[in-house]
């Protein structure tokens, strides 16, 4: 038992050494490829790509702000729409109720990019302002007053905000496609693939190393247990006068 554990421990130690050397080589490869990528990305052939990428980030931020403006207008409009909807329900104007319900539901679901949404905003404007102008629906704060000033201004504000956001977003998607097909993107992608493969190999190797270390701990316990048995047997056979080389002997019990 001890001999088997010893042989396996020697084999495991050899495997551990090989894995350590392999990991060092992989880490070196990762550093080299990363440095090559950084050098390539700083080169003249990447200038156009880098400038476009920077512009893309700025445009993405602008589109986020445009979308937030749309959301802000809808948040202002929703309470007014709901007030009108309740009155329309009470008065049993079924067709108008359906239109307003669609407007509210599409807003709650944030379906601002649906072509039908702007159509619904426009088709319900007259209904909404009928109740506003008769003061059946109160306008309660400065934000609502700014948005619901007149029918045309109300429709124009929402339509302009959504159209500006949609046009900018469509342009951004087109620029993203151009960047994705840019020759530099393919080269950078090759570097990224190589780096990803190395990182994956390091991760797998670390997992294997962990399993091997666990095996070593188990083998050490096996050796210790086996030597305890051998030591005890030698003590019994020699009345404690002989010890096993390399293993501490158990103290003899006092008489």
Coordinates of N, CA and C in Angstrom, one line a residue:
X1 N 0.8 -1.2 0.0 CA 0.0 0.0 0.0 C 0.9 1.3 0.0
X2 N 1.9 1.3 0.9 CA 2.8 2.4 0.9 C 3.5 2.6 -0.4
X3 N 4.0 1.5 -0.9 CA 4.8 1.5 -2.2 C 3.9 2.1 -3.3
X4 N 2.7 1.7 -3.4 CA 1.8 2.2 -4.4 C 1.6 3.7 -4.3
X5 N 1.3 4.1 -3.1 CA 1.1 5.5 -2.8 C 2.3 6.3 -3.1
X6 N 3.5 5.8 -2.8 CA 4.7 6.5 -3.1 C 5.0 6.6 -4.6
X7 N 4.7 5.6 -5.3 CA 4.9 5.6 -6.8 C 3.9 6.6 -7.4
X8 N 2.7 6.6 -6.9 CA 1.7 7.6 -7.5 C 2.0 9.0 -7.1
X9 N 2.6 9.2 -5.9 CA 3.0 10.6 -5.5 C 4.1 11.1 -6.3
X10 N 5.1 10.2 -6.7 CA 6.2 10.6 -7.5 C 5.7 11.0 -8.9
X11 N 4.7 10.2 -9.4 CA 4.1 10.5 -10.7 C 3.4 11.8 -10.7
X12 N 2.6 12.0 -9.6 CA 1.8 13.2 -9.5 C 2.7 14.5 -9.4
X13 N 3.8 14.3 -8.7 CA 4.8 15.4 -8.5 C 5.4 15.8 -9.9
X14 N 5.6 14.8 -10.7 CA 6.1 15.0 -12.0 C 5.1 15.8 -12.9
X15 N 3.9 15.3 -12.8 CA 2.8 16.0 -13.5 C 2.6 17.4 -13.1
X16 N 2.8 17.6 -11.8 CA 2.6 19.0 -11.2 C 3.7 19.9 -11.8
X17 N 4.9 19.4 -11.9 CA 6.0 20.2 -12.5 C 5.7 20.5 -13.9
X18 N 5.3 19.6 -14.7 CA 4.9 19.8 -16.1 C 3.8 20.8 -16.2
X19 N 2.8 20.8 -15.4 CA 1.7 21.7 -15.5 C 2.2 23.1 -15.1
X20 N 3.1 23.2 -14.1 CA 3.6 24.5 -13.7 C 4.4 25.2 -14.9
X21 N 5.2 24.3 -15.6 CA 5.9 24.8 -16.7 C 5.0 25.2 -17.9
X22 N 4.0 24.4 -18.1 CA 3.0 24.7 -19.1 C 2.3 26.1 -18.8
X23 N 1.9 26.3 -17.6 CA 1.2 27.5 -17.2 C 2.1 28.7 -17.4
X24 N 3.4 28.6 -17.1 CA 4.3 29.7 -17.3 C 4.4 30.0 -18.8
X25 N 4.4 29.0 -19.6 CA 4.5 29.2 -21.0 C 3.3 29.9 -21.6
X26 N 2.1 29.5 -21.0 CA 0.8 30.1 -21.5 C 0.7 31.6 -21.0
X27 N 1.2 31.9 -19.8 CA 1.2 33.3 -19.3 C 2.1 34.1 -20.2
X28 N 3.2 33.6 -20.5 CA 4.2 34.3 -21.4 C 3.5 34.6 -22.8
X29 N 2.9 33.5 -23.3 CA 2.2 33.7 -24.6 C 1.1 34.8 -24.5
X30 N 0.3 34.8 -23.4 CA -0.7 35.7 -23.3 C -0.2 37.2 -23.3
X31 N 0.9 37.4 -22.5 CA 1.6 38.7 -22.5 C 2.1 39.1 -23.8
X32 N 2.7 38.2 -24.6 CA 3.2 38.5 -25.9 C 2.1 38.9 -26.9
X33 N 1.0 38.1 -26.9 CA -0.1 38.4 -27.8 C -0.8 39.7 -27.5
X34 N -1.0 39.9 -26.2 CA -1.6 41.2 -25.7 C -0.8 42.4 -26.1
X35 N 0.5 42.2 -26.0 CA 1.4 43.3 -26.4 C 1.4 43.6 -27.9
X36 N 1.3 42.5 -28.7 CA 1.2 42.6 -30.1 C -0.1 43.3 -30.5
X37 N -1.2 43.0 -29.8 CA -2.5 43.6 -30.1 C -2.5 45.1 -29.8
X38 N -1.9 45.4 -28.6 CA -1.8 46.8 -28.3 C -1.0 47.6 -29.3
X39 N 0.1 47.0 -29.7 CA 1.0 47.7 -30.7 C 0.2 47.9 -32.0
X40 N -0.5 46.8 -32.4 CA -1.2 46.9 -33.7 C -2.3 48.0 -33.6
X41 N -3.0 48.0 -32.4 CA -4.1 49.0 -32.2 C -3.6 50.4 -32.2
X42 N -2.3 50.6 -31.9 CA -1.8 52.0 -31.9 C -1.2 52.4 -33.2
X43 N -1.2 51.5 -34.2 CA -0.6 51.7 -35.5 C -1.4 52.6 -36.4
X44 N -0.8 53.1 -37.5 CA -1.5 54.0 -38.4 C -2.7 53.4 -39.1
X45 N -2.5 52.1 -39.4 CA -3.6 51.4 -40.1 C -4.9 51.3 -39.2
X46 N -4.8 51.6 -37.9 CA -5.9 51.5 -37.0 C -6.5 52.9 -36.7
X47 N -5.9 53.9 -37.3 CA -6.3 55.3 -36.9 C -7.8 55.5 -37.3
X48 N -8.2 55.2 -38.5 CA -9.5 55.4 -38.9 C -10.5 54.6 -38.1
X49 N -10.1 53.4 -37.8 CA -11.0 52.5 -37.0 C -11.1 53.1 -35.6
X50 N -10.0 53.5 -35.0 CA -10.1 54.0 -33.6 C -10.9 55.3 -33.5
X51 N -10.8 56.2 -34.6 CA -11.6 57.4 -34.6 C -13.0 57.1 -34.7
X52 N -13.4 56.2 -35.5 CA -14.8 55.8 -35.7 C -15.3 55.1 -34.4
X53 N -14.5 54.3 -33.8 CA -14.9 53.7 -32.5 C -15.2 54.7 -31.4
X54 N -14.3 55.7 -31.4 CA -14.5 56.8 -30.4 C -15.8 57.6 -30.7
X55 N -16.0 57.8 -32.0 CA -17.2 58.5 -32.4 C -18.5 57.7 -32.1
X56 N -18.3 56.4 -32.2 CA -19.4 55.5 -31.9 C -19.8 55.6 -30.4
X57 N -18.9 55.7 -29.6 CA -19.1 55.8 -28.1 C -19.8 57.1 -27.8
X58 N -19.4 58.2 -28.4 CA -20.0 59.5 -28.2 C -21.4 59.5 -28.7
X59 N -21.6 58.9 -29.9 CA -23.0 58.8 -30.5 C -23.9 58.0 -29.6
X60 N -23.4 56.9 -29.1 CA -24.2 56.0 -28.2 C -24.7 56.8 -27.0
X61 N -23.8 57.6 -26.4 CA -24.2 58.4 -25.3 C -25.3 59.4 -25.7
X62 N -25.1 60.0 -26.9 CA -26.1 61.0 -27.3 C -27.5 60.3 -27.5
X63 N -27.5 59.1 -28.1 CA -28.7 58.4 -28.3 C -29.4 58.0 -26.9
X64 N -28.6 57.7 -26.0 CA -29.1 57.4 -24.6 C -29.8 58.6 -24.1
X65 N -29.2 59.8 -24.3 CA -29.8 61.1 -23.8 C -31.1 61.4 -24.6
X66 N -31.1 61.1 -25.9 CA -32.3 61.3 -26.7 C -33.5 60.4 -26.2
X67 N -33.1 59.2 -25.9 CA -34.1 58.2 -25.4 C -34.6 58.6 -24.1
X68 N -33.8 59.1 -23.2 CA -34.2 59.6 -21.9 C -35.1 60.8 -22.0
X69 N -34.9 61.6 -23.0 CA -35.8 62.7 -23.3 C -37.2 62.2 -23.7
X70 N -37.2 61.2 -24.5 CA -38.5 60.6 -24.9 C -39.2 60.0 -23.6
X71 N -38.5 59.3 -22.8 CA -39.1 58.7 -21.6 C -39.6 59.8 -20.7
X72 N -38.9 60.9 -20.6 CA -39.3 62.0 -19.7 C -40.6 62.6 -20.2
X73 N -40.8 62.8 -21.5 CA -42.0 63.3 -22.0 C -43.2 62.3 -21.8
X74 N -42.9 61.1 -21.9 CA -44.0 60.1 -21.7 C -44.4 60.0 -20.2
X75 N -43.4 60.1 -19.4 CA -43.7 60.1 -17.9 C -44.6 61.3 -17.6
X76 N -44.3 62.4 -18.2 CA -45.1 63.6 -18.0 C -46.6 63.4 -18.5
X77 N -46.6 62.8 -19.7 CA -47.9 62.6 -20.4 C -48.8 61.6 -19.7
X78 N -48.2 60.5 -19.2 CA -49.0 59.3 -18.8 C -50.1 59.7 -17.7
X79 N -49.8 60.5 -16.7 CA -50.9 60.8 -15.7 C -52.0 61.5 -16.3
X80 N -51.8 62.4 -17.3 CA -52.8 63.1 -18.0 C -53.6 62.2 -18.8
X81 N -53.0 61.3 -19.6 CA -53.7 60.3 -20.4 C -54.6 59.4 -19.5
X82 N -54.1 59.1 -18.4 CA -54.9 58.2 -17.5 C -56.2 59.0 -16.9
X83 N -56.0 60.2 -16.7 CA -57.1 61.0 -16.2 C -58.2 61.1 -17.3
X84 N -57.7 61.3 -18.5 CA -58.7 61.4 -19.6 C -59.3 60.0 -19.8
X85 N -58.5 59.0 -19.7 CA -59.1 57.6 -19.9 C -60.2 57.3 -19.0
X86 N -60.0 57.7 -17.7 CA -61.1 57.4 -16.7 C -62.4 58.1 -17.0
X87 N -62.2 59.4 -17.5 CA -63.4 60.1 -17.9 C -64.1 59.5 -19.1
X88 N -63.3 59.1 -20.1 CA -63.9 58.5 -21.3 C -64.6 57.2 -20.9
X89 N -64.0 56.4 -20.0 CA -64.6 55.2 -19.5 C -66.0 55.5 -18.9
X90 N -66.0 56.5 -18.0 CA -67.2 56.9 -17.3 C -68.3 57.3 -18.3
X91 N -67.9 58.0 -19.3 CA -68.9 58.5 -20.3 C -69.2 57.4 -21.4
X92 N -68.5 56.3 -21.3 CA -68.8 55.1 -22.2 C -68.6 55.5 -23.7
X93 N -67.5 56.2 -24.0 CA -67.1 56.4 -25.3 C -66.1 55.3 -25.7
X94 N -66.7 54.2 -26.2 CA -65.9 52.9 -26.3 C -64.8 53.1 -27.4
X95 N -65.0 53.7 -28.5 CA -64.0 53.8 -29.5 C -62.8 54.6 -29.0
X96 N -63.1 55.7 -28.3 CA -62.1 56.6 -27.7 C -61.4 55.8 -26.6
X97 N -62.1 55.1 -25.8 CA -61.5 54.3 -24.7 C -60.5 53.3 -25.3
X98 N -60.8 52.6 -26.4 CA -59.9 51.7 -27.0 C -58.6 52.4 -27.4
X99 N -58.7 53.6 -28.1 CA -57.6 54.3 -28.5 C -56.7 54.7 -27.4
X100 N -57.3 55.3 -26.3 CA -56.5 55.7 -25.2 C -55.9 54.5 -24.4
X101 N -56.6 53.4 -24.4 CA -56.0 52.2 -23.7 C -54.8 51.8 -24.5
X102 N -54.9 51.8 -25.8 CA -53.7 51.4 -26.6 C -52.5 52.3 -26.4
X103 N -52.8 53.6 -26.3 CA -51.8 54.6 -26.1 C -51.1 54.4 -24.8
X104 N -51.9 54.1 -23.7 CA -51.3 53.9 -22.4 C -50.5 52.6 -22.3
X105 N -51.1 51.5 -22.9 CA -50.4 50.2 -22.9 C -49.1 50.3 -23.6
X106 N -49.1 50.9 -24.8 CA -47.8 51.0 -25.6 C -46.8 51.8 -24.9
X107 N -47.2 52.8 -24.1 CA -46.3 53.6 -23.4 C -45.7 52.9 -22.2
X108 N -46.6 52.1 -21.5 CA -46.1 51.3 -20.4 C -45.1 50.3 -20.8
X109 N -45.3 49.7 -22.0 CA -44.4 48.7 -22.6 C -43.3 49.3 -23.3
X110 N -43.2 50.6 -23.3 CA -42.1 51.4 -24.0 C -41.9 51.0 -25.5
X111 N -43.1 50.9 -26.1 CA -43.0 50.6 -27.6 C -43.0 51.8 -28.4
X112 N -42.0 52.7 -28.1 CA -41.9 54.0 -28.8 C -41.4 53.8 -30.2
X113 N -40.7 52.7 -30.5 CA -40.2 52.5 -31.8 C -41.2 51.9 -32.7
X114 N -42.4 51.5 -32.2 CA -43.5 51.0 -33.0 C -44.1 52.1 -33.9
X115 N -44.1 51.9 -35.2 CA -44.7 53.0 -36.1 C -46.1 53.4 -35.7
X116 N -46.8 52.5 -35.1 CA -48.2 52.8 -34.7 C -48.3 53.7 -33.5
X117 N -47.2 53.8 -32.8 CA -47.3 54.6 -31.5 C -47.5 56.1 -31.8
X118 N -46.7 56.6 -32.8 CA -46.9 58.1 -33.1 C -48.3 58.3 -33.7
X119 N -48.7 57.3 -34.5 CA -50.1 57.4 -35.1 C -51.1 57.5 -33.9
X120 N -50.9 56.7 -32.9 CA -51.9 56.7 -31.8 C -51.8 58.0 -31.0
X121 N -50.6 58.6 -30.8 CA -50.4 59.9 -30.2 C -51.2 60.9 -30.9
X122 N -51.1 60.9 -32.2 CA -51.7 61.9 -33.1 C -53.3 61.8 -33.0
X123 N -53.7 60.5 -33.2 CA -55.2 60.3 -33.2 C -55.9 60.5 -31.9
X124 N -55.2 60.5 -30.8 CA -55.8 60.7 -29.5 C -55.7 62.1 -29.0
X125 N -54.9 63.0 -29.7 CA -54.7 64.3 -29.3 C -55.9 65.1 -29.1
X126 N -56.8 65.1 -30.1 CA -58.1 65.8 -30.0 C -58.9 65.4 -28.8
X127 N -58.9 64.1 -28.6 CA -59.7 63.6 -27.4 C -59.2 64.2 -26.1
X128 N -57.9 64.1 -26.0 CA -57.2 64.6 -24.8 C -57.4 66.1 -24.5
X129 N -57.3 66.9 -25.6 CA -57.4 68.3 -25.4 C -58.9 68.8 -25.3
X130 N -59.8 67.9 -25.7 CA -61.2 68.3 -25.5 C -61.5 68.3 -24.0
X131 N -60.9 67.4 -23.2 CA -61.1 67.4 -21.8 C -60.2 68.5 -21.1
X132 N -59.0 68.7 -21.6 CA -58.1 69.7 -21.0 C -58.8 71.1 -21.2
X133 N -59.2 71.4 -22.4 CA -59.8 72.8 -22.7 C -61.0 73.1 -21.9
X134 N -61.8 72.0 -21.6 CA -63.0 72.3 -20.7 C -62.7 72.2 -19.2
X135 N -61.4 71.9 -18.9 CA -60.9 71.8 -17.6 C -61.5 70.6 -16.8
X136 N -62.0 69.7 -17.6 CA -62.5 68.5 -16.9 C -61.3 67.6 -16.4
X137 N -60.2 67.8 -17.1 CA -58.9 67.2 -16.7 C -57.9 68.3 -16.3
X138 N -57.5 68.4 -15.1 CA -56.6 69.4 -14.7 C -55.2 69.2 -15.1
X139 N -54.5 70.3 -15.4 CA -53.0 70.2 -15.6 C -52.3 70.7 -14.4
X140 N -51.6 69.8 -13.8 CA -51.2 70.0 -12.4 C -49.8 70.6 -12.1
X141 N -48.9 70.6 -13.1 CA -47.6 71.1 -12.8 C -47.0 71.7 -14.1
X142 N -45.8 72.3 -13.9 CA -45.2 73.1 -15.0 C -44.8 72.2 -16.2
X143 N -44.4 70.9 -15.8 CA -44.1 70.0 -16.9 C -45.3 69.6 -17.8
X144 N -46.4 69.4 -17.1 CA -47.6 69.1 -17.9 C -48.1 70.3 -18.7
X145 N -47.9 71.5 -18.1 CA -48.3 72.8 -18.8 C -47.4 73.0 -20.1
X146 N -46.1 72.7 -19.9 CA -45.2 72.8 -21.1 C -45.6 71.8 -22.2
X147 N -45.9 70.6 -21.8 CA -46.2 69.6 -22.8 C -47.6 69.8 -23.5
X148 N -48.6 70.1 -22.6 CA -50.0 70.2 -23.1 C -50.4 71.6 -23.3
X149 N -49.5 72.4 -24.0 CA -49.9 73.8 -24.2 C -50.9 74.0 -25.3
X150 N -50.7 73.3 -26.4 CA -51.7 73.3 -27.5 C -51.6 71.9 -28.2
X151 N -52.6 71.6 -28.9 CA -52.7 70.3 -29.6 C -51.5 70.1 -30.5
X152 N -51.2 71.0 -31.3 CA -50.1 70.9 -32.3 C -48.8 70.8 -31.6
X153 N -48.6 71.7 -30.6 CA -47.3 71.7 -29.9 C -47.1 70.4 -29.1
X154 N -48.1 69.8 -28.6 CA -48.1 68.5 -27.9 C -47.6 67.4 -28.8
X155 N -48.3 67.3 -29.9 CA -48.0 66.3 -30.9 C -46.6 66.5 -31.5
X156 N -46.2 67.7 -31.7 CA -44.9 68.0 -32.3 C -43.8 67.6 -31.3
X157 N -44.0 67.9 -30.0 CA -42.9 67.6 -29.1 C -42.6 66.1 -29.0
X158 N -43.7 65.4 -28.9 CA -43.5 63.9 -28.8 C -43.0 63.3 -30.1
X159 N -43.6 63.8 -31.2 CA -43.2 63.2 -32.5 C -41.7 63.6 -32.8
X160 N -41.3 64.8 -32.5 CA -40.0 65.3 -32.8 C -39.0 64.5 -31.9
X161 N -39.3 64.3 -30.6 CA -38.4 63.6 -29.7 C -38.2 62.1 -30.2
X162 N -39.3 61.5 -30.5 CA -39.2 60.1 -30.9 C -38.5 59.9 -32.3
X163 N -38.8 60.8 -33.2 CA -38.2 60.7 -34.6 C -36.7 61.0 -34.5
X164 N -36.3 62.0 -33.7 CA -34.9 62.3 -33.6 C -34.1 61.1 -33.0
X165 N -34.7 60.5 -32.0 CA -34.1 59.4 -31.3 C -34.0 58.2 -32.3
X166 N -35.1 57.9 -33.0 CA -35.1 56.8 -34.0 C -34.1 57.0 -35.1
X167 N -34.0 58.2 -35.7 CA -33.1 58.4 -36.8 C -31.6 58.3 -36.3
X168 N -31.4 58.8 -35.1 CA -30.0 58.7 -34.6 C -29.6 57.2 -34.3
X169 N -30.6 56.5 -33.8 CA -30.4 55.1 -33.5 C -30.1 54.3 -34.8
X170 N -30.9 54.5 -35.8 CA -30.7 53.8 -37.1 C -29.3 54.2 -37.7
X171 N -28.9 55.4 -37.6 CA -27.6 55.8 -38.1 C -26.5 55.1 -37.3
X172 N -26.7 55.0 -36.0 CA -25.7 54.3 -35.2 C -25.6 52.8 -35.5
X173 N -26.7 52.2 -35.8 CA -26.7 50.7 -36.2 C -25.9 50.6 -37.5
X174 N -26.1 51.5 -38.4 CA -25.4 51.5 -39.7 C -23.9 51.6 -39.5
X175 N -23.5 52.6 -38.6 CA -22.1 52.8 -38.3 C -21.5 51.5 -37.6
X176 N -22.3 50.9 -36.8 CA -21.8 49.7 -36.1 C -21.5 48.6 -37.1
X177 N -22.4 48.5 -38.1 CA -22.2 47.5 -39.2 C -20.9 47.8 -40.0
X178 N -20.7 49.0 -40.3 CA -19.5 49.4 -41.0 C -18.3 49.1 -40.2
X179 N -18.3 49.3 -38.9 CA -17.1 49.0 -38.1 C -16.9 47.5 -38.0
X180 N -18.0 46.8 -37.9 CA -17.9 45.3 -37.8 C -17.3 44.7 -39.0
X181 N -17.4 45.3 -40.2 CA -16.9 44.8 -41.4 C -15.6 45.5 -41.8
X182 N -15.1 46.4 -40.9 CA -13.8 47.1 -41.2 C -12.7 46.0 -41.1
X183 N -11.7 46.1 -42.0 CA -10.5 45.2 -42.0 C -9.8 45.1 -40.7
X184 N -9.7 46.3 -40.0 CA -9.1 46.3 -38.7 C -9.8 45.5 -37.7
X185 N -11.1 45.5 -37.8 CA -11.9 44.7 -36.8 C -11.6 43.2 -36.9
X186 N -11.4 42.7 -38.1 CA -11.0 41.3 -38.3 C -9.7 41.0 -37.7
X187 N -8.7 41.9 -37.9 CA -7.4 41.7 -37.3 C -7.5 41.7 -35.8
X188 N -8.2 42.7 -35.2 CA -8.3 42.7 -33.8 C -9.0 41.5 -33.3
X189 N -10.0 41.0 -34.0 CA -10.8 39.8 -33.6 C -9.9 38.6 -33.6
X190 N -8.9 38.6 -34.5 CA -7.9 37.4 -34.5 C -7.1 37.4 -33.2
X191 N -6.6 38.6 -32.9 CA -5.9 38.8 -31.6 C -6.7 38.4 -30.4
X192 N -8.0 38.8 -30.4 CA -8.9 38.6 -29.3 C -9.2 37.1 -29.2
X193 N -9.3 36.4 -30.3 CA -9.6 35.0 -30.3 C -8.4 34.2 -29.7
X194 N -7.2 34.6 -30.1 CA -6.0 34.0 -29.6 C -5.8 34.2 -28.1
X195 N -6.1 35.4 -27.7 CA -6.0 35.7 -26.2 C -7.1 34.9 -25.5
X196 N -8.3 34.8 -26.0 CA -9.3 34.1 -25.4 C -9.0 32.6 -25.3
X197 N -8.4 32.0 -26.3 CA -8.0 30.6 -26.3 C -6.9 30.4 -25.2
X198 N -6.0 31.3 -25.1 CA -4.9 31.1 -24.0 C -5.5 31.2 -22.6
X199 N -6.4 32.2 -22.4 CA -7.1 32.3 -21.1 C -7.9 31.1 -20.8
X200 N -8.5 30.5 -21.8 CA -9.3 29.3 -21.6 C -8.4 28.1 -21.2
X201 N -7.2 28.0 -21.9 CA -6.2 27.0 -21.6 C -5.7 27.1 -20.2
X202 N -5.4 28.4 -19.8 CA -4.9 28.6 -18.4 C -6.0 28.2 -17.4
X203 N -7.2 28.5 -17.6 CA -8.3 28.2 -16.7 C -8.4 26.7 -16.6
X204 N -8.4 26.0 -17.7 CA -8.5 24.5 -17.7 C -7.3 23.9 -16.9
X205 N -6.1 24.5 -17.2 CA -4.9 24.0 -16.5 C -5.0 24.2 -15.0
X206 N -5.5 25.3 -14.6 CA -5.6 25.6 -13.2 C -6.6 24.6 -12.5
X207 N -7.6 24.3 -13.3 CA -8.6 23.3 -12.7 C -7.9 21.9 -12.6
X208 N -7.1 21.6 -13.6 CA -6.4 20.3 -13.6 C -5.4 20.3 -12.4
X209 N -4.7 21.4 -12.3 CA -3.7 21.5 -11.2 C -4.4 21.4 -9.8
X210 N -5.5 22.0 -9.7 CA -6.3 21.8 -8.4 C -6.6 20.4 -8.1
X211 N -7.1 19.7 -9.2 CA -7.4 18.2 -9.0 C -6.1 17.4 -8.6
X212 N -5.0 17.8 -9.2 CA -3.8 17.1 -9.0 C -3.3 17.3 -7.6
X213 N -3.4 18.6 -7.1 CA -3.0 18.9 -5.7 C -3.9 18.1 -4.7
X214 N -5.2 18.0 -5.0 CA -6.1 17.3 -4.2 C -5.6 15.8 -4.1
X215 N -5.2 15.3 -5.3 CA -4.7 13.9 -5.3 C -3.5 13.7 -4.5
X216 N -2.6 14.7 -4.5 CA -1.4 14.7 -3.7 C -1.7 14.6 -2.2
X217 N -2.6 15.4 -1.8 CA -3.0 15.4 -0.4 C -3.5 14.0 0.0
X218 N -4.4 13.5 -0.9 CA -4.9 12.1 -0.6 C -3.8 11.1 -0.5
X219 N -2.8 11.2 -1.4 CA -1.7 10.2 -1.4 C -0.8 10.4 -0.2
X220 N -0.6 11.6 0.3 CA 0.2 11.9 1.5 C -0.5 11.2 2.7
X221 N -1.8 11.3 2.7 CA -2.6 10.6 3.8 C -2.4 9.1 3.7
X222 N -2.5 8.6 2.5 CA -2.4 7.2 2.3 C -1.0 6.7 2.8
X223 N 0.1 7.5 2.4 CA 1.4 7.1 2.9 C 1.5 7.1 4.4
X224 N 1.0 8.2 5.0 CA 1.0 8.3 6.4 C 0.3 7.1 7.1
X225 N -0.9 6.8 6.6 CA -1.6 5.7 7.2 C -0.9 4.4 7.0
X226 N -0.3 4.2 5.8 CA 0.4 2.9 5.6 C 1.6 2.8 6.5
X227 N 2.4 3.9 6.7 CA 3.6 3.9 7.5 C 3.2 3.7 9.0
X228 N 2.1 4.2 9.4 CA 1.7 3.9 10.8 C 1.4 2.4 11.0
X229 N 0.8 1.8 10.0 CA 0.6 0.4 10.1 C 1.9 -0.4 10.1
X230 N 2.8 0.0 9.2 CA 4.1 -0.7 9.2 C 4.9 -0.5 10.5
X231 N 4.8 0.7 11.0 CA 5.6 1.0 12.3 C 5.0 0.2 13.4
X232 N 3.7 0.2 13.5 CA 3.1 -0.6 14.6 C 3.4 -2.1 14.5
X233 N 3.4 -2.6 13.2 CA 3.7 -4.0 13.0 C 5.2 -4.3 13.4
X234 N 6.1 -3.4 13.1 CA 7.5 -3.6 13.4 C 7.7 -3.5 14.9
X235 N 7.0 -2.6 15.6 CA 7.1 -2.5 17.0 C 6.7 -3.8 17.7
X236 N 5.6 -4.4 17.1 CA 5.1 -5.7 17.7 C 6.1 -6.8 17.5
X237 N 6.7 -6.8 16.2 CA 7.6 -7.9 15.9 C 8.9 -7.8 16.6
X238 N 9.4 -6.6 16.9 CA 10.7 -6.4 17.5 C 10.7 -5.9 19.0
X239 N 9.5 -6.0 19.5 CA 9.3 -5.4 20.9 C 9.8 -4.0 21.0
X240 N 9.7 -3.2 20.0 CA 10.0 -1.8 20.0 C 11.5 -1.5 19.9
X241 N 12.3 -2.5 19.5 CA 13.7 -2.3 19.4 C 14.2 -1.9 18.0
X242 N 13.2 -1.9 17.0 CA 13.5 -1.5 15.7 C 12.5 -0.5 15.1
X243 N 13.0 0.5 14.5 CA 12.1 1.5 13.9 C 12.3 1.5 12.4
X244 N 11.3 2.1 11.7 CA 11.3 2.1 10.3 C 12.0 3.4 9.9
X245 N 13.1 3.3 9.0 CA 13.9 4.4 8.6 C 13.0 5.5 7.9
X246 N 13.1 6.7 8.4 CA 12.4 7.8 7.8 C 11.0 8.1 8.4
X247 N 10.6 7.3 9.4 CA 9.3 7.5 10.0 C 9.6 7.5 11.5
X248 N 9.0 8.5 12.2 CA 9.1 8.6 13.6 C 8.4 7.4 14.3
X249 N 9.2 6.8 15.2 CA 8.6 5.7 15.9 C 7.7 6.1 17.1
X250 N 6.8 5.3 17.4 CA 5.9 5.6 18.5 C 6.6 5.4 19.8
X251 N 6.4 6.3 20.8 CA 7.0 6.1 22.1 C 6.5 4.8 22.8
X252 N 7.4 4.1 23.4 CA 7.0 2.9 24.1 C 6.2 3.3 25.3
X253 N 5.1 2.5 25.6 CA 4.3 2.7 26.7 C 5.1 2.4 28.0
X254 N 5.0 3.1 29.0 CA 5.7 2.9 30.3 C 5.1 1.7 30.9
X255 N 5.9 0.9 31.6 CA 5.5 -0.3 32.2 C 4.7 0.0 33.4

